mmCIF file of C-alpha atoms in Angstrom:
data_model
loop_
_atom_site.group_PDB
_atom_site.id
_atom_site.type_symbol
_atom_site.label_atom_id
_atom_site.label_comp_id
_atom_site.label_asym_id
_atom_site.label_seq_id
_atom_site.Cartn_x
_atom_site.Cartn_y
_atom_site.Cartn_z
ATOM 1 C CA UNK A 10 8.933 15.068 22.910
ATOM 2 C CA UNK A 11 8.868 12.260 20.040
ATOM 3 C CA UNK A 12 4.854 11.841 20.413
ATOM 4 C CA UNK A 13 2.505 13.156 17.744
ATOM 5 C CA UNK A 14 -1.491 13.002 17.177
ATOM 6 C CA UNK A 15 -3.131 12.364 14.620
ATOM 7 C CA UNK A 16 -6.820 13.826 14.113
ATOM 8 C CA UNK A 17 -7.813 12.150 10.352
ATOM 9 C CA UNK A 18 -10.007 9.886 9.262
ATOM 10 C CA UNK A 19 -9.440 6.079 8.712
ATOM 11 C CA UNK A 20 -10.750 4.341 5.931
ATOM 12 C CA UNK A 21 -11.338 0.843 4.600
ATOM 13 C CA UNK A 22 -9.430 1.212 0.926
ATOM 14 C CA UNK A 23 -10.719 -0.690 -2.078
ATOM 15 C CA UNK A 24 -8.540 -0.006 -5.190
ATOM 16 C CA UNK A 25 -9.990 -1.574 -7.999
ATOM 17 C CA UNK A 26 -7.876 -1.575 -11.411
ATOM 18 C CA UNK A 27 -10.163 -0.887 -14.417
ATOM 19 C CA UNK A 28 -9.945 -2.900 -17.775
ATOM 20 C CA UNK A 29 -13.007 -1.678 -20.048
ATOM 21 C CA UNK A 30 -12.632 2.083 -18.716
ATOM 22 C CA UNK A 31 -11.875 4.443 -20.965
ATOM 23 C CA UNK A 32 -9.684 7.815 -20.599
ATOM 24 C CA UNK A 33 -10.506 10.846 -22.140
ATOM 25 C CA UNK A 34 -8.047 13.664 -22.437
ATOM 26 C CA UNK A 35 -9.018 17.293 -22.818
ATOM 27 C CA UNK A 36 -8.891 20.044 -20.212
ATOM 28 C CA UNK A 37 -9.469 17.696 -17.298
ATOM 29 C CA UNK A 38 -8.893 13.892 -18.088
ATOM 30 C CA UNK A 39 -11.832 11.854 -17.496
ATOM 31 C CA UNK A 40 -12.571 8.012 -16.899
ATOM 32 C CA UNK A 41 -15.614 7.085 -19.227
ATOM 33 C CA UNK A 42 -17.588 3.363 -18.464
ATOM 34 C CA UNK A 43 -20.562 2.323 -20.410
ATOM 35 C CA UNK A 44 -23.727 2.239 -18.287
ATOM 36 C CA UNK A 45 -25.577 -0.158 -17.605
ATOM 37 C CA UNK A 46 -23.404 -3.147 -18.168
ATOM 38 C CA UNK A 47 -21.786 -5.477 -16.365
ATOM 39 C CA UNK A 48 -17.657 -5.133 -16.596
ATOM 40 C CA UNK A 49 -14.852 -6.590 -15.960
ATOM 41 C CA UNK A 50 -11.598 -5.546 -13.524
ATOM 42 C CA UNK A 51 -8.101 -6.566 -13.433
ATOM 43 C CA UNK A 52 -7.211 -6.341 -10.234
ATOM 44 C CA UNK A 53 -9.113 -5.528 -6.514
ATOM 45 C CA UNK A 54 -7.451 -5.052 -3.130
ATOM 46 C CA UNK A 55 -8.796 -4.333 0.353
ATOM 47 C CA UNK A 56 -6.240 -2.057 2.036
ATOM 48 C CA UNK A 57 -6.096 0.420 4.747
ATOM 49 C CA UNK A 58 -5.916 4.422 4.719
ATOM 50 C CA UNK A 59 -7.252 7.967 5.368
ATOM 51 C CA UNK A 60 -5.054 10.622 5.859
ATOM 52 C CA UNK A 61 -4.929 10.379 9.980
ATOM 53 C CA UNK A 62 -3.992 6.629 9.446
ATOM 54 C CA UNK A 63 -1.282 7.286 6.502
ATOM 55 C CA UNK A 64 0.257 10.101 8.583
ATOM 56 C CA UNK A 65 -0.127 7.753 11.703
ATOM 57 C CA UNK A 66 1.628 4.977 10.373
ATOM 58 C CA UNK A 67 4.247 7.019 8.494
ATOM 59 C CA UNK A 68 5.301 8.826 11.835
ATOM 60 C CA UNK A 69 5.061 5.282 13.366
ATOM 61 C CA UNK A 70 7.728 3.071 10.835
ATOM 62 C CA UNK A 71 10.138 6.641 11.636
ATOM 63 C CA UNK A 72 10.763 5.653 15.248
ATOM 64 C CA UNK A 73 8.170 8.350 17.030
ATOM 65 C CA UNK A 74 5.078 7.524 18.473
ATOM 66 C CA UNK A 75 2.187 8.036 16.872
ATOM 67 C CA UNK A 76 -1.437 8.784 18.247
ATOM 68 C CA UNK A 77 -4.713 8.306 15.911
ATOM 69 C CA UNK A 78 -7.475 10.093 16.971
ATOM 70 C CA UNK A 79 -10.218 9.095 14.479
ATOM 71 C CA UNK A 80 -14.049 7.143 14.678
ATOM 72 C CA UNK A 81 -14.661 3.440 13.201
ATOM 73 C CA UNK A 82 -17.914 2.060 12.882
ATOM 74 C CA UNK A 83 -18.647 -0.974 15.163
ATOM 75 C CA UNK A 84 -18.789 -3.156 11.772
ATOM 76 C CA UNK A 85 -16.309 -5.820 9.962
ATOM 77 C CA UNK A 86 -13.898 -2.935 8.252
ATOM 78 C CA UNK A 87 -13.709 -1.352 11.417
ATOM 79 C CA UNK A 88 -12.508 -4.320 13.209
ATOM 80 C CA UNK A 89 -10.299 -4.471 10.752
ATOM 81 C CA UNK A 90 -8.775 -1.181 10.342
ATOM 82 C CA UNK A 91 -8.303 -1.467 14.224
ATOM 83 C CA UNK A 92 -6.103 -4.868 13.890
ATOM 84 C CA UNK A 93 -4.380 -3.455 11.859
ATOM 85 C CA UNK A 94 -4.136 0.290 13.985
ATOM 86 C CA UNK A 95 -2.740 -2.423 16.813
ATOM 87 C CA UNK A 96 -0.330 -4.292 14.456
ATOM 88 C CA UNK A 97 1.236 -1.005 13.329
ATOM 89 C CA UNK A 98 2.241 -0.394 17.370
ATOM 90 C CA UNK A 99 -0.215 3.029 16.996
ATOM 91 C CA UNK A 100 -1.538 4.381 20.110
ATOM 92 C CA UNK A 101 -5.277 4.081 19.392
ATOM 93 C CA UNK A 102 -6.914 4.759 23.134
ATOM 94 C CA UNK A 103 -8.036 8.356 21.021
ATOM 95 C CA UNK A 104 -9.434 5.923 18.515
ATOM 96 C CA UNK A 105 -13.365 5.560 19.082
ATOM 97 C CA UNK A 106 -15.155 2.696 17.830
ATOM 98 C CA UNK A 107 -18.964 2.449 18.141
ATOM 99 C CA UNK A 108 -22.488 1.229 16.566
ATOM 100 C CA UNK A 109 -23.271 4.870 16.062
ATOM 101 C CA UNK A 110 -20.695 5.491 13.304
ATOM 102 C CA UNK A 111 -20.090 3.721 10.300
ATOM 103 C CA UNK A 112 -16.305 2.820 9.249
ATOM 104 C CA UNK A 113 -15.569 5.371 6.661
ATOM 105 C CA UNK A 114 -14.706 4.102 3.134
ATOM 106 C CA UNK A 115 -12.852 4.920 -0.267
ATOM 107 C CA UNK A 116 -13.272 3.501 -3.628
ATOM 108 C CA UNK A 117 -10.555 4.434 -5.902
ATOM 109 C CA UNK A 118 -10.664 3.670 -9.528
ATOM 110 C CA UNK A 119 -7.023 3.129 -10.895
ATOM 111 C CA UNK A 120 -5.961 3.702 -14.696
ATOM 112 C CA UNK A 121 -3.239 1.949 -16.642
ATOM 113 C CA UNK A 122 -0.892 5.624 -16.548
ATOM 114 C CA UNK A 123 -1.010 5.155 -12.832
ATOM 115 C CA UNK A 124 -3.202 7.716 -11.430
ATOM 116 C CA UNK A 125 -6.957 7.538 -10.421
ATOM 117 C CA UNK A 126 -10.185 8.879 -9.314
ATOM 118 C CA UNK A 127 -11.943 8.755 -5.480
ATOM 119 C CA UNK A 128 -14.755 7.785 -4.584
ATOM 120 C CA UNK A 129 -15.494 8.522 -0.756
ATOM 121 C CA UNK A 130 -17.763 7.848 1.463
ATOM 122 C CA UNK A 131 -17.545 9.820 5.242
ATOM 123 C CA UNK A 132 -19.947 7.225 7.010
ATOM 124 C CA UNK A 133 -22.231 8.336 9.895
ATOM 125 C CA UNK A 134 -21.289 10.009 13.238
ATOM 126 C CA UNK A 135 -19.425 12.884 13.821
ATOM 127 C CA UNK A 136 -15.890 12.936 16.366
ATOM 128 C CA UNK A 137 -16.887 15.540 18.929
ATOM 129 C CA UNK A 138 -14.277 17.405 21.347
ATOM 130 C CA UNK A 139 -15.756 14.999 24.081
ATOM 131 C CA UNK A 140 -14.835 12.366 22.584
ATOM 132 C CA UNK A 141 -10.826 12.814 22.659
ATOM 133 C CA UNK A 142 -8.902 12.345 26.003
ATOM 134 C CA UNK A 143 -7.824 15.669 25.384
ATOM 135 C CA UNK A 144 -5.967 15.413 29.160
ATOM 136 C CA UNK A 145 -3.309 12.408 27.571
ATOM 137 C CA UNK A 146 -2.441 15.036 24.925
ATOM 138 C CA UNK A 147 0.660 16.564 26.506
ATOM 139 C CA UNK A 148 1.727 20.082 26.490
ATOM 140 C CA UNK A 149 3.810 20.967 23.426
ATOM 141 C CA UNK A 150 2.838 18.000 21.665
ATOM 142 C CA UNK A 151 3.347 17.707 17.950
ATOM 143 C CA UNK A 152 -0.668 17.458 16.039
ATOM 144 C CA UNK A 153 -1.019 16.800 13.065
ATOM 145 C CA UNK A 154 -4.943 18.065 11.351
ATOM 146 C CA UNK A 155 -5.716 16.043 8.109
ATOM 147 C CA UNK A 156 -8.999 16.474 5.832
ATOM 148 C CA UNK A 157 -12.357 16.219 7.461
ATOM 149 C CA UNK A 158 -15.644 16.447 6.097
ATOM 150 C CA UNK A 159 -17.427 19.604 6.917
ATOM 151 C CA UNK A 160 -19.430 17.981 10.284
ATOM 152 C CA UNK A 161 -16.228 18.056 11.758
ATOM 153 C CA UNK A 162 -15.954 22.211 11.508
ATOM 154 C CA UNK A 163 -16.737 22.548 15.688
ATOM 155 C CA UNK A 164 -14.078 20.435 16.394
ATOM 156 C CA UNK A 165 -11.187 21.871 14.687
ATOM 157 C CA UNK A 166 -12.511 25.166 15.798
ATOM 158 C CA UNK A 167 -12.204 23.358 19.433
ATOM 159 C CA UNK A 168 -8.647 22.104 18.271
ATOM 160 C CA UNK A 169 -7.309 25.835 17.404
ATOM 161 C CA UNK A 170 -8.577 26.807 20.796
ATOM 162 C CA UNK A 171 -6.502 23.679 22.616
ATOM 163 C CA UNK A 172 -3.522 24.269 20.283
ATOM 164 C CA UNK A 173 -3.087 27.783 22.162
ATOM 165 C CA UNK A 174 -3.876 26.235 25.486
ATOM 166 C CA UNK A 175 -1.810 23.058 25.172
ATOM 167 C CA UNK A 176 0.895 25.278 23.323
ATOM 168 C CA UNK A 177 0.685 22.357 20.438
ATOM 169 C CA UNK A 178 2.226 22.101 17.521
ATOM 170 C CA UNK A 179 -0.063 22.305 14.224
ATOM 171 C CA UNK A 180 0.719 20.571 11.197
ATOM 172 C CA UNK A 181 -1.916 21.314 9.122
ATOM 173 C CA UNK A 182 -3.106 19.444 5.837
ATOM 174 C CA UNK A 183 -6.141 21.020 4.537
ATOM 175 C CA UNK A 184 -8.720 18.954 2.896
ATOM 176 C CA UNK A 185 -10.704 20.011 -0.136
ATOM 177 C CA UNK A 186 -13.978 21.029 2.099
ATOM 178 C CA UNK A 187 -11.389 23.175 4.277
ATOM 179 C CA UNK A 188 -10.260 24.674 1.062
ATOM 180 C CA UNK A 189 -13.400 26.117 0.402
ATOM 181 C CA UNK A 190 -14.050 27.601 3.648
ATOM 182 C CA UNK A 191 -13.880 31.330 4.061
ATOM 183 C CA UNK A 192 -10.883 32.995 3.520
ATOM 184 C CA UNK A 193 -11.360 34.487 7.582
ATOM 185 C CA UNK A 194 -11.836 30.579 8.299
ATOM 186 C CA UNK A 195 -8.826 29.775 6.646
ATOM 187 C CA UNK A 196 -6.810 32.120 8.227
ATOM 188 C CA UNK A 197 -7.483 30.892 11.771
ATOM 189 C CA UNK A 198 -6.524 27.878 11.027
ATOM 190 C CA UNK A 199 -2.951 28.989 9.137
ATOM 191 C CA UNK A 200 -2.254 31.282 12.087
ATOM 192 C CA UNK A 201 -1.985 28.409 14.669
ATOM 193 C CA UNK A 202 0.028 26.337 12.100
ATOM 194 C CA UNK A 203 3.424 25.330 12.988
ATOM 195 C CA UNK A 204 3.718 23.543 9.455
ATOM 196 C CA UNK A 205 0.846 24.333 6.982
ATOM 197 C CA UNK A 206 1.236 21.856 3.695
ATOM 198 C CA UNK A 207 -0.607 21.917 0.851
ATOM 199 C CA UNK A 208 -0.777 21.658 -2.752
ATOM 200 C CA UNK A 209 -0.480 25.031 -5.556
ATOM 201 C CA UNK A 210 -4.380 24.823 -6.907
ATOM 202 C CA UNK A 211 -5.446 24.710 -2.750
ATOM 203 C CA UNK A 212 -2.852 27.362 -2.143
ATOM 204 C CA UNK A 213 -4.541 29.764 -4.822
ATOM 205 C CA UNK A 214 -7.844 28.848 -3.758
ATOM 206 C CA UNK A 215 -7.610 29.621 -0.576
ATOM 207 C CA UNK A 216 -5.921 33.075 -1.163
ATOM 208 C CA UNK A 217 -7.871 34.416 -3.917
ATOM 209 C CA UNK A 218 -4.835 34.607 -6.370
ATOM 210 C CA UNK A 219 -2.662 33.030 -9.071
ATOM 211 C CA UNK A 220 0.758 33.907 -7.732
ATOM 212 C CA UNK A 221 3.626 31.962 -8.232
ATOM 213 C CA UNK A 222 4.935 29.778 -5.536
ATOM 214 C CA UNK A 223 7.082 32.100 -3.829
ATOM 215 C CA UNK A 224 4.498 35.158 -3.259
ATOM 216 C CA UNK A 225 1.912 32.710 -2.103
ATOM 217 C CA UNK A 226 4.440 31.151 0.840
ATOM 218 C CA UNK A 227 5.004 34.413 1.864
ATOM 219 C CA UNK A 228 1.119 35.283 1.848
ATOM 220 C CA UNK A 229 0.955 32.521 4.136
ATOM 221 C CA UNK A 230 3.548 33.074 6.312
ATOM 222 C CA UNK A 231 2.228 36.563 6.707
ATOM 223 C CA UNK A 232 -0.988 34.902 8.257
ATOM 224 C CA UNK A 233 0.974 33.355 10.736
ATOM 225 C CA UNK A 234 1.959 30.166 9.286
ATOM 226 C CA UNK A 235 5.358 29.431 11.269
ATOM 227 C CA UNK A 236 6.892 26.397 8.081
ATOM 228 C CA UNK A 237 4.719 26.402 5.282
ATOM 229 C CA UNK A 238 4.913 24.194 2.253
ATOM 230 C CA UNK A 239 3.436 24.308 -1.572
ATOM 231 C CA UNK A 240 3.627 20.645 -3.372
ATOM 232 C CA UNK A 241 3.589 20.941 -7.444
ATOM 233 C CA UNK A 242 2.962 17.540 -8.555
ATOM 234 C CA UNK A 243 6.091 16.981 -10.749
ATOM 235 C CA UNK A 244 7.732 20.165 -10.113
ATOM 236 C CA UNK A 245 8.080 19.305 -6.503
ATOM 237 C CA UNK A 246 7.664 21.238 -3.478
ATOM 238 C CA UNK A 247 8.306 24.660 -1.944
ATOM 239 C CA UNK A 248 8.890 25.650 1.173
ATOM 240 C CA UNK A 249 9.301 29.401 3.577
ATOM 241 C CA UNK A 250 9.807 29.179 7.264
ATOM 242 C CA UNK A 251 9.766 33.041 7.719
ATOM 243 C CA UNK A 252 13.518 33.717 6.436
ATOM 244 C CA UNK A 253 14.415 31.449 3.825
ATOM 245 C CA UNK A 254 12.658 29.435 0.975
ATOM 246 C CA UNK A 255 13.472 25.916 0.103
ATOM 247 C CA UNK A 256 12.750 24.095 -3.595
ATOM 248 C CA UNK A 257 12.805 19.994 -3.183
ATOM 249 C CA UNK A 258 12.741 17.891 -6.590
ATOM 250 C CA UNK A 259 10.376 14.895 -6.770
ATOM 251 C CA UNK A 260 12.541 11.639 -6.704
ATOM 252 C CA UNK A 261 11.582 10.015 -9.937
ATOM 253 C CA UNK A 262 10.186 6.490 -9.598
ATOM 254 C CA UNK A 263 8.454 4.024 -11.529
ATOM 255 C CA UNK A 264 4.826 4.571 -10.668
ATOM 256 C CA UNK A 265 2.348 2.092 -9.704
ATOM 257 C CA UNK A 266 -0.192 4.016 -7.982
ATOM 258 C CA UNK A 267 -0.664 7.633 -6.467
ATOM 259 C CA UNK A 268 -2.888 7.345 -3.187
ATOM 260 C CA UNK A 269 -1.253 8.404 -0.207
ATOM 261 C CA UNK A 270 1.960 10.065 -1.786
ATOM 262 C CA UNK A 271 0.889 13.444 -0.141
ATOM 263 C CA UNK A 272 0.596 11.604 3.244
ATOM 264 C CA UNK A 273 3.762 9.903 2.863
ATOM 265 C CA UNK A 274 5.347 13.155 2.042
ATOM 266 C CA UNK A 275 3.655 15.073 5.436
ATOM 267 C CA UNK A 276 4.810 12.343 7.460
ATOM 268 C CA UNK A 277 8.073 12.745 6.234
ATOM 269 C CA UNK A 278 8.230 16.344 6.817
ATOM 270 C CA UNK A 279 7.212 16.198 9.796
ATOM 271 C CA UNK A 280 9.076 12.863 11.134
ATOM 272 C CA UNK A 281 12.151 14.990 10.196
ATOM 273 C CA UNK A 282 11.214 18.000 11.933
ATOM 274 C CA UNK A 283 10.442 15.876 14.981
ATOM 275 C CA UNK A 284 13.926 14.519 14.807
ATOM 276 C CA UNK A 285 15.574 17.775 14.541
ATOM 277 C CA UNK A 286 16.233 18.586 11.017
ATOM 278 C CA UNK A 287 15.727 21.208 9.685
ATOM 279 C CA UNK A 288 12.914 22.144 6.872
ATOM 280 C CA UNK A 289 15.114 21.688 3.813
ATOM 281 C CA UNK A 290 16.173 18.100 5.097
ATOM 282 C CA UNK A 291 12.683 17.088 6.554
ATOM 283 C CA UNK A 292 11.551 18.301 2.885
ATOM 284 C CA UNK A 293 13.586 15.724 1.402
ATOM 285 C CA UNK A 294 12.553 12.980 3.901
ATOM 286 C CA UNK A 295 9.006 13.477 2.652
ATOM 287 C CA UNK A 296 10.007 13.344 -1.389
ATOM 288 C CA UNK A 297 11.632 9.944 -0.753
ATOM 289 C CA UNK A 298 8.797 8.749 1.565
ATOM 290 C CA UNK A 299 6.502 9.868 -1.440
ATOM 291 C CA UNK A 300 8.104 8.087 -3.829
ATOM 292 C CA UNK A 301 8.649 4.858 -1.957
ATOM 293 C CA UNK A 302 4.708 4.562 -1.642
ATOM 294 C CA UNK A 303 3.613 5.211 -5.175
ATOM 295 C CA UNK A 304 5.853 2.050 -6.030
ATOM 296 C CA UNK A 305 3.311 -0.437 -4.386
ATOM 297 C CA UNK A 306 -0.613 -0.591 -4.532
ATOM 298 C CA UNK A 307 -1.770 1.137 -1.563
ATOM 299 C CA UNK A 308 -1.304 4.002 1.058
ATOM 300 C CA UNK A 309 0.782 2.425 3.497
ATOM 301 C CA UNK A 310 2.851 -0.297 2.040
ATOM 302 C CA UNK A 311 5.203 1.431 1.079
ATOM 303 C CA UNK A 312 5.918 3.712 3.915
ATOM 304 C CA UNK A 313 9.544 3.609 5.531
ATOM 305 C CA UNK A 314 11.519 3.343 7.921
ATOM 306 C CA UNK A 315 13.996 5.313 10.123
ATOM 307 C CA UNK A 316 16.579 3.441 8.684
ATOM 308 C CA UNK A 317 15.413 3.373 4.917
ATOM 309 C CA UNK A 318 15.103 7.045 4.997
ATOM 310 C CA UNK A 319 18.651 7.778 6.042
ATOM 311 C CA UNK A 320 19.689 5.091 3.720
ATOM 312 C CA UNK A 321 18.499 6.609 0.750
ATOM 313 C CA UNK A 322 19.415 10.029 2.141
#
C-alpha cells in the first residue's frame, strides 16, 4: 500500500532576510534589532510549509500518494496554500477549510550564516476526530503525526486509539509542545510508533537523561518504538530498529537556508521505507532529501524526486 497521511499543520511561510539584525554569540546565539525603528530587509518571500505539508509534498515528488489532513482558514493564504495542496497532486478531501479557523502562519527571520529564528502563529480552530474521514483511511495505512499545538492533545490521543484499530503505521515527529508532555504521555505515543524521529536535545528531554545516542535508541525502542531515529545536526543521524543500529553522515552542502531540512529528511525516511528499503537506505534517502532543500529558500523547493534520489544514491 503506497498511500500515506499526513496529520500536520499547513502554514503560509514568510522568510524575511534581515540586514540591520545583529547576532550575538554566547551560550545560545541570539538575533538583536533596535526597537522602535523602522528597518530595512534584503530579501522577503511568501512560500508554503508546516510540517504535514513538507512531509506531504516530500512523500508526493517520491512517487506515493500522499494524504494531508490539516485545517486552513477560509481567508487569502488559505486559498492559497490549497492551490498549491492541488498543484502538488496531494489528496486534500482530509483537508478542512472553513471561516472558523484561521490559516496558520510562520515568520522566520533568516541570518547571513544561514540559519534562523520562528516566529509562529497556530491560528484559531482546533482539527477534531470528526472532522477526518477517518473511513477513507485504509487498514494498514502508512500515518505520518507531525507537531501540533497543544489543542490538538484529544486528537492524537483519538489517533493512537485508530492506529491500533486501523492496524496503521505511525511515523511519529514530535513537536516541541509534545516534547514537554509527560513522560507517561510520551510513552503512549512511542509505543504505537512504527518510526519515531526526532532530534538528541528532544530525545533527552523526553527521557529524563543525557545518554549518548545509542542508550537513548534503545530506551526508546524499549517503549515500544518499532524504527526509531536520533538526528544530531552536523553529526548526522542514528538509528535502532530493535536489532541493529545505523549511523548516516549529513551530505555536506552549501547552505542557503535551514527550514524544512528535518521534514525533508522524515519524508525521505519514510518514502524509502514505503518503497521497501530498508532503515539504513531509507536513512540515507532522507540525508540527501535534507540537503537538497537547505540549498533553496524555502521548505519545499527543494524537495525531490523518485528519480533524483536514486540518482544521487
Amino acid at each position: 500500500m503506497n498511500k500515506v497521511f499526513c496529520l500536520g499543520e499547513a502554514m503560509s511561510d514568510t522568510f524575511i532576510s534581515l540586514e540591520e539584525a545583529e547576532i550575538i554569540s554566547g551560550q545560545e546565539k541570539k538575533i538583536c534589532l533596535p526597537y522602535g525603528e523602522k528597518l530595512n530587509v534584503a530579501k522577503m518571500a511568501h512560500k508554503s510549509g508546516g510540517s504535514g505539508f513538507n512531509v506531504a509534498v516530500g512523500l508526493k515528488r517520491l512517487g506515493l500518494e500522499a494524504s494531508l489532513v490539516a485545517n486552513l482558514g477560509d481567508d487569502s493564504e488559505g486559498a492559497r496554500l490549497k492551490s498549491a495542496l492541488d498543484k502538488e497532486g496531494i489528496d486534500g478531501s482530509n483537508v478542512i477549510q472553513s471561516s472558523k479557523f484561521e490559516t496558520k502562519a510562520a515568520i522566520i527571520l533568516n541570518g547571513k550564516d544561514g540559519d534562523r529564528t520562528i516566529l509562529v502563529y497556530h491560528g484559531k480552530g482546533v482539527l477534531d476526530k470528526k472532522m477526518i474521514a477517518w473511513e477513507k483511511i485504509e487498514d494498514g495505512s502508512w500515518f505520518y503525526l507531525g507537531p501540533l499545538p497543544n489543542t490538538a492533545r484529544k486528537l492524537i490521543d483519538y489517533v493512537l486509539q485508530m492506529a491500533v484499530e486501523k492496524n496503521l503505521k505511525l511515523a511519529v515527529n514530535p513537536g516541541s509542545v509534545q516534547v514537554e508532555w509527560s513522560r507517561e504521555d510520551s510513552l503512549k505515543i512511542i509505543s504505537k510508533s512504527e518510526l519515531y524521529v526526532l532530534n538528541k536535545e528532544e530525545a533527552r528531554e523526553i527521557l529524563r537523561n543525557t545518554k549518548k545516542n545509542k542508550e537513548l535508541l534503545r530506551s526508546f525502542a524499549e517503549a515500544g518504538a518499532k524504527k526509531v531515529i536520533i538526528t544530531d545536526g552536523m553529526n548526522g543521524s542514528d538509528a535502532f530498529d530493535g536489532k541493529n543500529y545505523y549511523h548516516q553522515n549529513i551530505v555536506k552542502v552549501k547552505t542557503v537556508e535551514m527550514t524544512g531540512a528535518g521534514d525533508a529528511y522524515l519524508a525521505g525516511v519514510v518514502g524509502g521505507l514505503v518503497h521497501g528499503k530498508k532503515l539504513d537506505q531509507a536513512m540515507k534517502w532522507g540525508a540527501i532529501n535534507s540537503a537538497s532543500v537547505v540549498t533553496k529558500l524555502g521548505a519545499q523547493e527543494g524537495l525531490l524526486d523518485l528519480n533524483e534520489i536514486k540518482g544521487k544514491i
